[in-house]
Amino acid sequence: MSLMQYCTKLLLLVSYIFASFGLEFKLISNYFKTQHLSVITACVCNRKDAIFLARNLNAESFRSKVHTPQSNDNLEFKARQYEQGIYIDLTCEYNQKLMETEYNSMNTSFKWLAWLGKASFNCLDGSFIGADTDMVVATEAGMLYEAYRISLAHPATVNLIGNWTSSGEFTIGPRPFRDLSGATLRGSVYVYELKVGKNNFSNIILNKMIEPDLDIFHRYNFALEEELRFIYKYNLQPVFANATGHLLPNGRFIGMVGDIAENRSDIGLSSAQPMATRQNVVRFLTTLQQMKMIFVMMNPKTVGTYKALLLPLSEGVWATLAGITVATVLCYHFIQRYSMNRQDDYEISAGVVYAIGLVAQQGIEGKTVTFSSRLMSVMLLFLAIILSACYNASIMNGLLTPAPIKIKNVVQLVDSHFDLGMVDLPYLTMKDNYELYFSKKALKKIFSTKDSIVDIQSGLERVKNSKFAFAAEDVLIRTETNRLFNNIEKCDIKELEITRFPLAMPIQKNCTYRELFTRGLLWIREVGLSKRLKDHWYPEPAFCLGNPQFINVTLEAVSVALLIFLFGLLLSMFIFLGENVVMKRKMKRKGIIKVTRIKQKFNL
């Protein structure tokens, strides 16, 4: 072969290579433009393709980064606030192995376009593409496929979705709804109180006629998972656990979280708190429920007690009124004693009775014959009318409205005279948990209270019968208060939130359908299914229908008036006896003096 012929064939081969890759570039450019992507990362098989692709992508105004097997830089995919495109050439072994190690970019933040050429789809079986990976695979035959894997235990699924031409144009038809195609997932089941068996666990958990008050959070989560199962068409194989997820000293987890972390289960059917330690070994789907820790107590009475007589007026008004009364007594005494038209009734006690009669509008008669004393009386009566109108209006408002809340938060509760306690369940009694929920001051008061850690029924009985505040989860407390308290007692129940935290469904850390299930849960929330399930499983807060009985004044409400009356009665009797003693002595003295004078007069 002459040198001329050799150069001609070499030139034709190079031209063919660049022409064939030029077809791929047209497809790459057109596809990512239709997806409205401007940031592209490309993985090609040789340096010539990298140079050609980088030059042409920049000419098309793409921001690009091209990687080859010979590149020394580390290829790293980072999710941004915008979607990114990834092109990969699977005709070389290097990029096929890259698919087996790359995990971070197999989510909806990236759109993949893979060039398969004449290679087999089997090269995708060991990759980390998942059920929510957006990957389009182009073949040399002009076909376009979507590729995904139901799970890492299943081979890649490919569906024909369109074709492309030599000009780089392509057509993609409607993509079929992506589900799990009847795959079987292992679901870890944990219930704390409900008794279930391996054969009938689903029927018992989802049947509200069977122990409706037990394991409500787990049953609600199981109902959500059943909706996901209906949407994505997969089967379930139960794996029974003995705990939600307890961390051992050696760093391993036992229970449901441990089953998922050690690949004995794919998904948790019961809800779990997404703690930081758990998130190191598993992932959690979006949360649709929250657990609230609350204190429940009987709201301290204000209206209807002895304090109701003092509440209508503020402390400043009461002090001012007392000062005005004292000033009136002094003025009355001064006028009555030093007036030119002096009256005999000018003692301090008479002024006190007179002033209180005016303020209380009781109409007690007083001998006021001077204009000055009458003017003072009129002014005091005018002030008393205004204060009385405000006082009576406040009392009427208190009778027609619910009793005001005196203790409004946990800080005020801890500083109050209430004893504190908590339910005897592991999620509160374990040291790591109660130190997370309660302040040091609250814990000190809880542990200083006698028998502070009790079961739910005993705790609520103490709430009903004494000054006791009881801590537990809101669902448990509401279930028992609706059962143990009557309608009138429910009106006095007060809940104070301690803290709240989300509950979510755990899945494997490298799960390929995490975002698929997340979208399913968001759809369940948007269409109202989660609210309907919550209304079905969660108990309502203790709700009183109001007291249909006639509102009467109790003996407690007038106890202060009765005590003042009795005290005044006893004091008056004591003073009466004292006055009699004094008067007898005066009379005796007067009698002795009178006899002496008579004797002196008659010289006896």
Coordinates of C-alpha atoms in Angstrom, one line a residue:
M1 CA 0.0 0.0 0.0
S2 CA 1.4 3.3 -1.0
L3 CA 1.8 6.2 1.4
M4 CA -0.9 8.2 -0.4
Q5 CA -3.5 5.4 0.0
Y6 CA -2.6 4.9 3.7
C7 CA -3.1 8.6 4.4
T8 CA -6.4 8.6 2.5
K9 CA -7.8 5.7 4.5
L10 CA -6.6 7.3 7.8
L11 CA -8.3 10.6 6.8
L12 CA -11.5 8.8 6.0
L13 CA -11.4 6.9 9.3
V14 CA -10.9 10.1 11.3
S15 CA -13.6 11.9 9.3
Y16 CA -16.0 9.0 10.1
I17 CA -15.2 9.1 13.8
F18 CA -15.8 12.9 14.0
A19 CA -18.9 12.6 11.8
S20 CA -20.4 9.8 14.0
F21 CA -19.7 11.8 17.2
G22 CA -21.1 14.9 15.5
L23 CA -24.4 13.0 15.2
E24 CA -24.2 12.3 19.0
F25 CA -23.4 15.9 19.7
K26 CA -26.5 17.1 17.8
L27 CA -28.6 14.7 19.9
I28 CA -26.9 15.9 23.1
S29 CA -27.5 19.5 22.2
N30 CA -31.1 19.1 21.1
Y31 CA -32.1 16.9 24.1
F32 CA -30.7 19.2 26.8
K33 CA -32.1 22.2 25.1
T34 CA -35.6 20.7 25.2
Q35 CA -35.1 20.0 28.9
H36 CA -34.1 23.6 29.5
L37 CA -30.8 22.7 30.9
S38 CA -27.7 24.9 30.6
V39 CA -25.2 23.2 32.9
I40 CA -23.8 19.9 31.5
T41 CA -21.3 17.4 32.8
A42 CA -20.1 15.0 30.2
C43 CA -18.2 11.7 30.6
V44 CA -16.6 10.5 27.3
C45 CA -14.2 7.7 26.5
N46 CA -11.3 9.5 24.9
R47 CA -9.5 12.9 24.7
K48 CA -10.5 13.7 21.1
D49 CA -14.2 13.3 21.9
A50 CA -13.7 15.5 25.0
I51 CA -12.1 18.3 23.0
F52 CA -14.7 18.1 20.3
L53 CA -17.6 18.1 22.8
A54 CA -16.2 20.9 25.0
R55 CA -15.7 23.2 22.0
N56 CA -19.1 22.7 20.6
L57 CA -21.0 22.8 23.9
N58 CA -19.4 26.1 24.7
A59 CA -20.3 27.3 21.2
E60 CA -23.9 26.4 22.0
S61 CA -23.8 28.5 25.2
F62 CA -23.7 25.5 27.6
R63 CA -21.7 25.6 30.8
S64 CA -19.9 22.3 30.6
K65 CA -17.4 20.2 32.2
V66 CA -16.0 17.2 30.3
H67 CA -14.4 14.2 31.9
T68 CA -12.3 11.4 30.4
P69 CA -10.6 8.3 31.7
Q70 CA -7.3 10.1 31.5
S71 CA -8.5 13.1 33.5
N72 CA -6.8 13.6 36.8
D73 CA -9.5 15.7 38.4
N74 CA -12.0 14.2 40.7
L75 CA -15.5 13.9 39.2
E76 CA -18.0 15.1 41.8
F77 CA -21.7 15.7 41.3
K78 CA -23.3 18.3 43.6
A79 CA -27.0 19.1 43.6
R80 CA -27.8 22.8 43.0
Q81 CA -30.9 24.9 43.2
Y82 CA -31.4 24.2 39.5
E83 CA -31.4 20.9 37.5
Q84 CA -28.3 19.8 35.8
G85 CA -27.7 17.5 32.8
I86 CA -25.3 14.6 32.6
Y87 CA -24.1 12.9 29.4
I88 CA -22.2 9.6 29.6
D89 CA -20.8 7.4 26.9
L90 CA -21.3 3.7 27.9
T91 CA -19.2 2.2 25.1
C92 CA -16.1 2.1 27.3
E93 CA -15.5 0.0 30.4
Y94 CA -14.4 3.0 32.5
N95 CA -17.7 4.8 32.3
Q96 CA -19.6 1.5 32.9
K97 CA -17.7 1.1 36.2
L98 CA -18.4 4.8 37.0
M99 CA -22.1 3.9 36.9
E100 CA -21.5 1.2 39.5
T101 CA -19.9 3.7 41.9
E102 CA -21.8 6.9 41.4
Y103 CA -24.8 7.3 43.7
N104 CA -25.2 11.0 44.5
S105 CA -26.5 12.0 41.1
M106 CA -29.1 9.3 40.7
N107 CA -32.0 11.6 41.8
T108 CA -34.3 14.1 40.3
S109 CA -31.8 17.0 40.6
F110 CA -30.1 15.5 37.5
K111 CA -31.2 14.5 34.0
W112 CA -29.2 11.8 32.3
L113 CA -28.6 11.1 28.6
A114 CA -26.6 7.9 28.0
W115 CA -25.0 6.8 24.7
L116 CA -25.2 3.0 24.6
G117 CA -24.0 2.5 21.0
K118 CA -23.9 -1.2 20.3
A119 CA -23.3 -2.2 24.0
S120 CA -25.8 -4.2 26.0
F121 CA -28.3 -2.9 28.6
N122 CA -26.7 -5.4 31.0
C123 CA -24.1 -2.8 31.8
L124 CA -26.8 -0.9 33.8
D125 CA -27.6 -3.9 36.0
G126 CA -24.8 -3.1 38.5
S127 CA -25.4 0.7 38.5
F128 CA -27.0 2.8 41.1
I129 CA -29.8 4.1 38.9
G130 CA -33.0 4.0 40.9
A131 CA -36.7 4.1 40.5
D132 CA -36.6 7.9 40.5
T133 CA -33.6 8.4 38.2
D134 CA -34.4 10.3 35.0
M135 CA -32.2 8.6 32.4
V136 CA -32.7 8.4 28.6
V137 CA -30.6 5.8 26.8
A138 CA -29.8 6.3 23.0
T139 CA -28.7 3.4 20.9
E140 CA -26.9 3.3 17.6
A141 CA -30.1 1.9 16.0
G142 CA -31.8 5.2 16.5
M143 CA -34.0 4.2 19.5
L144 CA -34.5 6.0 22.8
Y145 CA -35.3 4.2 26.0
E146 CA -35.9 5.2 29.6
A147 CA -33.9 3.1 32.1
Y148 CA -34.4 2.7 35.9
R149 CA -34.1 0.0 38.6
I150 CA -36.8 -0.8 41.0
S151 CA -34.2 -1.6 43.7
L152 CA -30.6 -2.6 43.9
A153 CA -31.7 -6.2 44.0
H154 CA -33.5 -6.0 40.6
P155 CA -32.0 -5.6 37.1
A156 CA -32.5 -2.5 35.0
T157 CA -35.9 -1.9 33.5
V158 CA -35.9 -0.3 30.0
N159 CA -38.9 1.0 28.1
L160 CA -38.9 2.2 24.6
I161 CA -40.1 5.8 24.6
G162 CA -39.0 7.3 21.2
N163 CA -36.4 7.5 18.5
W164 CA -33.8 9.8 17.0
T165 CA -32.6 10.6 13.5
S166 CA -29.2 11.3 11.9
S167 CA -29.9 15.0 12.0
G168 CA -30.1 14.8 15.8
E169 CA -33.8 15.3 15.9
F170 CA -35.8 13.1 18.2
T171 CA -39.3 12.3 19.4
I172 CA -40.3 11.0 22.8
G173 CA -43.8 9.8 23.5
P174 CA -45.7 9.7 26.8
R175 CA -43.8 7.8 29.4
P176 CA -45.6 5.1 31.2
F177 CA -46.3 5.7 34.9
R178 CA -43.3 4.5 36.8
D179 CA -44.1 2.0 39.6
L180 CA -42.3 -1.0 41.2
S181 CA -43.9 -3.5 38.8
G182 CA -45.0 -6.0 41.5
A183 CA -41.6 -6.1 43.2
T184 CA -41.5 -7.4 46.8
L185 CA -40.2 -5.1 49.5
R186 CA -39.3 -6.3 53.0
G187 CA -41.2 -4.1 55.5
S188 CA -40.2 -4.0 59.2
V189 CA -43.2 -4.0 61.6
Y190 CA -43.1 -2.8 65.2
V191 CA -46.1 -2.3 67.5
Y192 CA -45.7 -1.6 71.2
E193 CA -49.1 -2.7 72.7
L194 CA -51.2 -4.2 69.9
K195 CA -51.0 -8.0 69.6
V196 CA -50.5 -9.1 66.0
G197 CA -49.5 -12.3 64.3
K198 CA -47.5 -13.0 61.2
N199 CA -50.5 -14.1 59.2
N200 CA -53.1 -11.4 60.1
F201 CA -51.0 -8.4 61.1
S202 CA -52.3 -6.2 58.3
N203 CA -56.0 -6.8 59.1
I204 CA -55.5 -6.2 62.8
I205 CA -53.4 -3.0 62.4
L206 CA -55.8 -1.4 60.0
N207 CA -59.0 -2.4 61.7
K208 CA -60.0 0.4 64.1
M209 CA -62.6 -1.9 65.7
I210 CA -59.7 -3.8 67.3
E211 CA -58.2 -1.8 70.2
P212 CA -58.6 1.6 68.5
D213 CA -56.6 3.4 71.2
L214 CA -53.3 1.4 70.9
D215 CA -50.3 2.2 68.7
I216 CA -52.0 5.1 66.9
F217 CA -48.8 6.6 65.4
H218 CA -47.6 3.2 64.0
R219 CA -51.1 2.4 62.6
Y220 CA -51.4 5.7 60.9
N221 CA -47.9 5.2 59.4
F222 CA -48.9 1.7 58.2
A223 CA -52.0 3.2 56.6
L224 CA -49.8 5.7 54.7
E225 CA -47.6 2.9 53.5
E226 CA -50.6 1.0 52.3
E227 CA -51.5 4.0 50.1
L228 CA -48.0 4.0 48.7
R229 CA -48.3 0.3 48.0
F230 CA -51.5 1.0 46.1
I231 CA -49.9 3.8 44.0
Y232 CA -46.6 2.0 43.2
K233 CA -47.8 -1.6 42.9
Y234 CA -45.4 -3.5 45.0
N235 CA -45.8 -6.4 47.4
L236 CA -44.9 -6.6 51.0
Q237 CA -43.0 -9.2 53.0
P238 CA -43.2 -8.4 56.8
V239 CA -40.2 -8.5 59.1
F240 CA -41.2 -8.2 62.8
A241 CA -39.0 -6.1 65.0
N242 CA -38.9 -5.8 68.8
A243 CA -38.2 -2.1 69.0
T244 CA -38.3 1.1 67.0
G245 CA -34.5 1.6 67.0
H246 CA -32.3 1.5 70.0
L247 CA -28.6 2.3 69.8
L248 CA -26.2 -0.1 71.4
P249 CA -22.9 0.9 73.0
N250 CA -21.1 -0.8 70.1
G251 CA -22.7 1.6 67.6
R252 CA -25.2 -0.9 66.2
F253 CA -28.9 -0.5 66.2
I254 CA -31.5 -3.1 67.2
G255 CA -35.1 -3.1 66.2
M256 CA -36.7 -1.7 63.1
V257 CA -33.8 0.8 62.4
G258 CA -31.3 -2.0 62.8
D259 CA -33.1 -4.3 60.4
I260 CA -33.1 -1.6 57.7
A261 CA -29.5 -0.5 58.3
E262 CA -28.3 -4.2 58.1
N263 CA -30.3 -5.0 55.0
R264 CA -32.8 -7.3 56.7
S265 CA -35.5 -4.9 55.7
D266 CA -36.1 -2.3 52.9
I267 CA -38.7 0.0 54.6
G268 CA -40.1 0.7 58.0
L269 CA -43.8 0.2 58.3
S270 CA -43.9 1.9 61.7
S271 CA -43.1 5.5 62.4
A272 CA -39.8 6.5 64.0
Q273 CA -38.3 9.8 65.2
P274 CA -35.6 10.9 62.7
M275 CA -32.8 11.4 65.3
A276 CA -29.3 12.3 64.1
T277 CA -27.9 9.0 65.2
R278 CA -30.5 7.1 63.2
Q279 CA -29.9 9.3 60.1
N280 CA -26.3 8.1 60.1
V281 CA -27.5 4.6 59.1
V282 CA -30.9 5.0 57.5
R283 CA -32.8 7.7 55.6
F284 CA -36.3 9.0 56.3
L285 CA -39.1 10.0 54.0
T286 CA -41.0 13.2 54.3
T287 CA -42.9 13.5 57.5
L288 CA -46.7 13.7 57.6
Q289 CA -47.2 13.4 61.3
Q290 CA -45.8 14.9 64.5
M291 CA -45.8 13.7 68.1
K292 CA -46.4 16.3 70.8
M293 CA -45.4 15.9 74.4
I294 CA -47.8 17.8 76.6
F295 CA -48.6 18.5 80.2
V296 CA -52.3 18.1 81.1
M297 CA -53.9 19.7 84.2
M298 CA -57.1 21.1 85.5
N299 CA -57.2 24.8 84.8
P300 CA -56.9 26.7 88.1
K301 CA -60.2 28.4 88.8
T302 CA -60.4 32.2 88.9
V303 CA -64.0 33.1 88.2
G304 CA -66.3 31.3 90.6
T305 CA -63.9 31.4 93.5
Y306 CA -63.2 33.9 96.3
K307 CA -60.8 35.7 93.9
A308 CA -63.7 36.5 91.6
L309 CA -64.7 39.4 94.0
L310 CA -61.3 41.0 93.5
L311 CA -60.6 40.4 89.8
P312 CA -62.9 42.9 88.3
L313 CA -60.8 45.8 89.5
S314 CA -57.1 46.1 89.2
E315 CA -54.8 46.5 92.3
G316 CA -54.3 50.1 91.5
V317 CA -58.0 50.8 91.5
W318 CA -58.5 48.9 94.8
A319 CA -55.7 50.9 96.4
T320 CA -57.1 54.2 95.1
L321 CA -60.6 53.3 96.4
A322 CA -59.2 52.4 99.8
G323 CA -57.3 55.8 99.9
I324 CA -60.5 57.7 98.9
T325 CA -62.5 55.9 101.6
V326 CA -59.9 56.8 104.3
A327 CA -59.8 60.4 103.2
T328 CA -63.7 60.5 103.3
V329 CA -63.7 59.2 106.9
L330 CA -61.2 61.8 108.0
C331 CA -63.0 64.6 106.2
Y332 CA -66.3 63.5 107.7
H333 CA -64.8 63.4 111.2
F334 CA -63.2 66.9 110.7
I335 CA -66.4 68.5 109.4
Q336 CA -68.7 66.9 112.0
R337 CA -66.5 67.8 114.9
Y338 CA -65.4 71.4 114.0
S339 CA -68.4 72.6 112.1
M340 CA -70.3 75.6 113.6
N341 CA -73.4 73.5 113.4
R342 CA -71.7 70.7 115.3
Q343 CA -73.3 67.3 115.6
D344 CA -72.9 64.7 118.3
D345 CA -72.1 61.9 115.8
Y346 CA -68.5 62.8 114.9
E347 CA -66.5 59.7 116.0
I348 CA -64.2 57.9 113.7
S349 CA -66.3 54.7 113.7
A350 CA -69.3 56.7 112.5
G351 CA -67.3 58.1 109.6
V352 CA -66.1 54.6 108.6
V353 CA -69.7 53.3 108.5
Y354 CA -70.8 56.4 106.6
A355 CA -68.0 56.2 104.0
I356 CA -68.4 52.5 103.4
G357 CA -72.1 53.0 103.0
L358 CA -71.5 55.6 100.3
V359 CA -68.9 53.5 98.4
A360 CA -71.0 50.4 98.6
Q361 CA -74.2 52.3 97.7
Q362 CA -76.1 50.8 100.6
G363 CA -77.9 54.0 101.6
I364 CA -76.7 54.3 105.2
E365 CA -78.1 57.4 106.8
G366 CA -75.7 60.0 108.0
K367 CA -76.4 63.4 109.7
T368 CA -75.0 65.8 107.2
V369 CA -76.6 69.2 107.7
T370 CA -73.7 71.3 106.3
F371 CA -73.2 72.0 102.6
S372 CA -69.6 70.9 102.7
S373 CA -70.4 67.4 104.0
R374 CA -73.3 67.0 101.5
L375 CA -71.0 68.0 98.6
M376 CA -68.5 65.5 99.7
S377 CA -71.2 62.8 99.9
V378 CA -72.5 63.6 96.4
M379 CA -69.0 63.4 94.8
L380 CA -68.3 60.1 96.6
L381 CA -71.6 58.7 95.4
F382 CA -70.8 59.8 91.8
L383 CA -67.4 58.0 91.9
A384 CA -69.1 54.9 93.5
I385 CA -71.7 54.8 90.7
I386 CA -69.0 54.7 88.0
L387 CA -66.9 52.1 89.8
S388 CA -70.0 50.0 90.5
A389 CA -71.0 50.0 86.9
C390 CA -67.6 48.8 85.8
Y391 CA -67.4 46.2 88.6
N392 CA -70.8 44.7 87.7
A393 CA -70.0 44.7 84.0
S394 CA -66.8 42.8 84.7
I395 CA -68.6 40.3 86.9
M396 CA -71.3 39.7 84.2
N397 CA -68.6 39.2 81.6
G398 CA -66.9 36.6 83.8
L399 CA -70.1 34.7 84.1
L400 CA -70.7 34.5 80.4
T401 CA -67.2 33.7 79.2
P402 CA -64.9 30.8 79.9
A403 CA -62.6 31.0 82.9
P404 CA -59.4 32.9 82.0
I405 CA -56.2 30.8 81.7
K406 CA -53.9 31.6 84.6
I407 CA -51.0 29.2 83.6
K408 CA -50.2 29.8 79.9
N409 CA -46.9 27.9 79.4
V410 CA -44.6 25.3 80.9
V411 CA -42.3 27.9 82.5
Q412 CA -45.3 29.2 84.5
L413 CA -46.4 25.7 85.3
V414 CA -43.0 24.8 86.7
D415 CA -43.0 27.9 88.9
S416 CA -46.6 27.3 90.1
H417 CA -47.8 25.2 93.1
F418 CA -48.7 22.2 90.9
D419 CA -46.9 18.9 91.3
L420 CA -45.4 17.4 88.2
G421 CA -45.3 13.8 86.9
M422 CA -44.9 11.8 83.7
V423 CA -46.2 8.6 82.2
D424 CA -44.3 5.4 82.8
L425 CA -43.3 4.6 79.2
P426 CA -39.8 4.2 77.8
Y427 CA -40.0 7.2 75.5
L428 CA -40.1 9.4 78.6
T429 CA -38.5 7.5 81.4
M430 CA -35.2 6.8 79.6
K431 CA -32.6 9.4 80.6
D432 CA -31.6 10.3 77.1
N433 CA -35.2 11.1 76.3
Y434 CA -36.4 13.0 79.3
E435 CA -33.3 15.2 79.3
L436 CA -34.2 16.1 75.8
Y437 CA -37.8 17.0 76.5
F438 CA -37.7 18.7 80.0
S439 CA -35.7 21.5 81.4
K440 CA -33.5 20.9 84.5
K441 CA -35.9 22.8 86.6
A442 CA -38.8 20.8 85.5
L443 CA -37.0 17.5 86.0
K444 CA -36.0 18.6 89.5
K445 CA -39.6 19.2 90.4
I446 CA -40.8 16.0 88.7
F447 CA -38.4 13.8 90.7
S448 CA -39.1 15.7 93.9
T449 CA -42.8 14.8 93.6
K450 CA -43.8 11.6 95.3
D451 CA -44.9 8.9 92.9
S452 CA -44.4 11.1 89.9
I453 CA -43.9 8.3 87.4
V454 CA -47.1 6.4 87.0
D455 CA -49.3 4.8 84.4
I456 CA -51.7 6.9 82.3
Q457 CA -54.9 6.1 84.2
S458 CA -53.3 6.8 87.7
G459 CA -51.8 10.0 86.4
L460 CA -55.1 11.4 85.0
E461 CA -56.9 10.4 88.2
R462 CA -54.4 12.6 90.2
V463 CA -54.9 15.4 87.6
K464 CA -58.7 15.2 88.2
N465 CA -58.5 15.1 92.0
S466 CA -55.5 17.3 93.0
K467 CA -53.1 20.0 91.9
F468 CA -51.1 17.7 89.6
A469 CA -49.8 18.2 86.0
F470 CA -49.1 15.0 84.0
A471 CA -46.8 14.6 81.0
A472 CA -47.3 12.2 78.1
E473 CA -47.9 12.1 74.4
D474 CA -50.9 14.1 73.2
V475 CA -52.7 11.1 71.5
L476 CA -52.5 9.0 74.7
I477 CA -53.7 11.7 77.0
R478 CA -56.6 12.7 74.7
T479 CA -57.7 9.1 74.4
E480 CA -57.8 8.6 78.1
T481 CA -59.3 12.0 79.1
N482 CA -62.2 11.5 76.7
R483 CA -62.9 8.2 78.5
L484 CA -62.2 9.1 82.1
F485 CA -63.5 12.7 82.4
N486 CA -67.1 13.8 82.3
N487 CA -68.3 16.8 80.3
I488 CA -68.0 19.4 83.1
E489 CA -64.5 18.2 83.9
K490 CA -63.4 18.4 80.3
C491 CA -64.2 22.1 80.3
D492 CA -61.5 22.7 82.9
I493 CA -58.8 20.6 81.2
K494 CA -55.7 22.6 80.0
E495 CA -52.9 21.3 77.7
L496 CA -49.5 22.8 77.7
E497 CA -47.1 21.8 74.9
I498 CA -43.6 20.7 76.1
T499 CA -42.1 19.9 72.7
R500 CA -43.0 18.3 69.4
F501 CA -41.0 16.3 66.9
P502 CA -41.7 14.7 63.5
L503 CA -42.3 11.0 62.9
A504 CA -41.3 9.6 59.5
M505 CA -41.0 6.3 57.6
P506 CA -37.4 5.0 57.6
I507 CA -35.9 3.4 54.4
Q508 CA -32.4 2.1 53.4
K509 CA -29.7 4.7 53.1
N510 CA -28.9 4.0 49.5
C511 CA -32.6 3.3 48.5
T512 CA -33.3 3.8 44.8
Y513 CA -37.0 4.8 45.3
R514 CA -36.6 7.4 48.0
E515 CA -37.8 10.4 45.9
L516 CA -40.4 8.3 44.2
F517 CA -42.0 7.5 47.6
T518 CA -41.5 11.1 48.7
R519 CA -43.5 12.3 45.7
G520 CA -46.1 9.7 46.6
L521 CA -46.4 11.0 50.2
L522 CA -46.7 14.6 49.0
W523 CA -49.4 13.6 46.6
I524 CA -51.2 11.8 49.4
R525 CA -51.1 15.1 51.5
E526 CA -52.1 17.3 48.6
V527 CA -55.3 15.3 47.7
G528 CA -56.3 15.2 51.4
L529 CA -55.7 11.4 52.0
S530 CA -53.4 12.1 54.9
K531 CA -55.9 14.4 56.6
R532 CA -58.6 11.8 56.2
L533 CA -56.4 9.1 57.7
K534 CA -55.5 11.4 60.6
D535 CA -59.1 12.2 61.3
H536 CA -59.8 8.5 61.3
W537 CA -57.0 7.4 63.6
Y538 CA -56.2 10.4 65.9
P539 CA -58.5 11.1 68.8
E540 CA -60.0 14.6 69.2
P541 CA -58.9 16.8 72.1
A542 CA -61.1 16.7 75.1
F543 CA -64.0 18.9 74.1
C544 CA -66.7 20.1 76.5
L545 CA -70.1 20.9 75.1
G546 CA -70.8 23.5 77.7
N547 CA -72.8 23.2 80.9
P548 CA -76.5 23.2 80.1
Q549 CA -77.4 23.7 83.8
F550 CA -78.4 27.0 85.2
I551 CA -75.4 29.1 86.3
N552 CA -75.8 29.6 90.1
V553 CA -73.6 31.2 92.6
T554 CA -71.8 28.6 94.7
L555 CA -71.0 28.9 98.4
E556 CA -67.3 29.2 97.5
A557 CA -68.0 32.3 95.5
V558 CA -69.5 34.1 98.5
S559 CA -67.2 32.6 101.0
V560 CA -65.2 35.8 101.5
A561 CA -68.3 37.8 102.2
L562 CA -69.5 35.2 104.7
L563 CA -66.1 35.1 106.4
I564 CA -66.0 38.9 106.6
F565 CA -69.5 38.9 108.1
L566 CA -68.8 36.3 110.6
F567 CA -65.5 38.0 111.6
G568 CA -67.4 41.3 111.9
L569 CA -70.1 39.7 114.0
L570 CA -67.7 38.1 116.4
L571 CA -65.7 41.3 116.6
S572 CA -68.8 43.3 117.3
M573 CA -69.9 40.9 120.1
F574 CA -66.4 41.1 121.6
I575 CA -66.5 44.9 121.4
F576 CA -70.0 44.9 122.9
L577 CA -68.8 42.9 125.9
G578 CA -65.9 45.4 126.3
E579 CA -68.2 48.3 126.0
N580 CA -70.5 46.9 128.7
V581 CA -67.5 46.4 131.0
V582 CA -66.4 50.0 130.4
M583 CA -69.9 51.4 130.8
K584 CA -70.5 49.5 134.1
R585 CA -67.3 50.9 135.5
K586 CA -68.3 54.4 134.3
M587 CA -71.8 54.0 135.8
K588 CA -70.3 52.6 139.0
R589 CA -67.9 55.6 139.2
K590 CA -70.8 58.0 138.5
G591 CA -72.8 56.3 141.2
I592 CA -70.0 56.6 143.8
I593 CA -69.5 60.3 143.0
K594 CA -73.2 61.0 143.2
V595 CA -73.5 59.3 146.6
T596 CA -70.4 61.3 147.8
R597 CA -71.9 64.6 146.7
I598 CA -75.2 63.8 148.4
K599 CA -73.4 63.0 151.6
Q600 CA -71.4 66.2 151.4
K601 CA -74.6 68.2 150.7
F602 CA -76.4 67.0 153.7
N603 CA -73.3 66.7 155.9
L604 CA -74.0 63.0 156.5

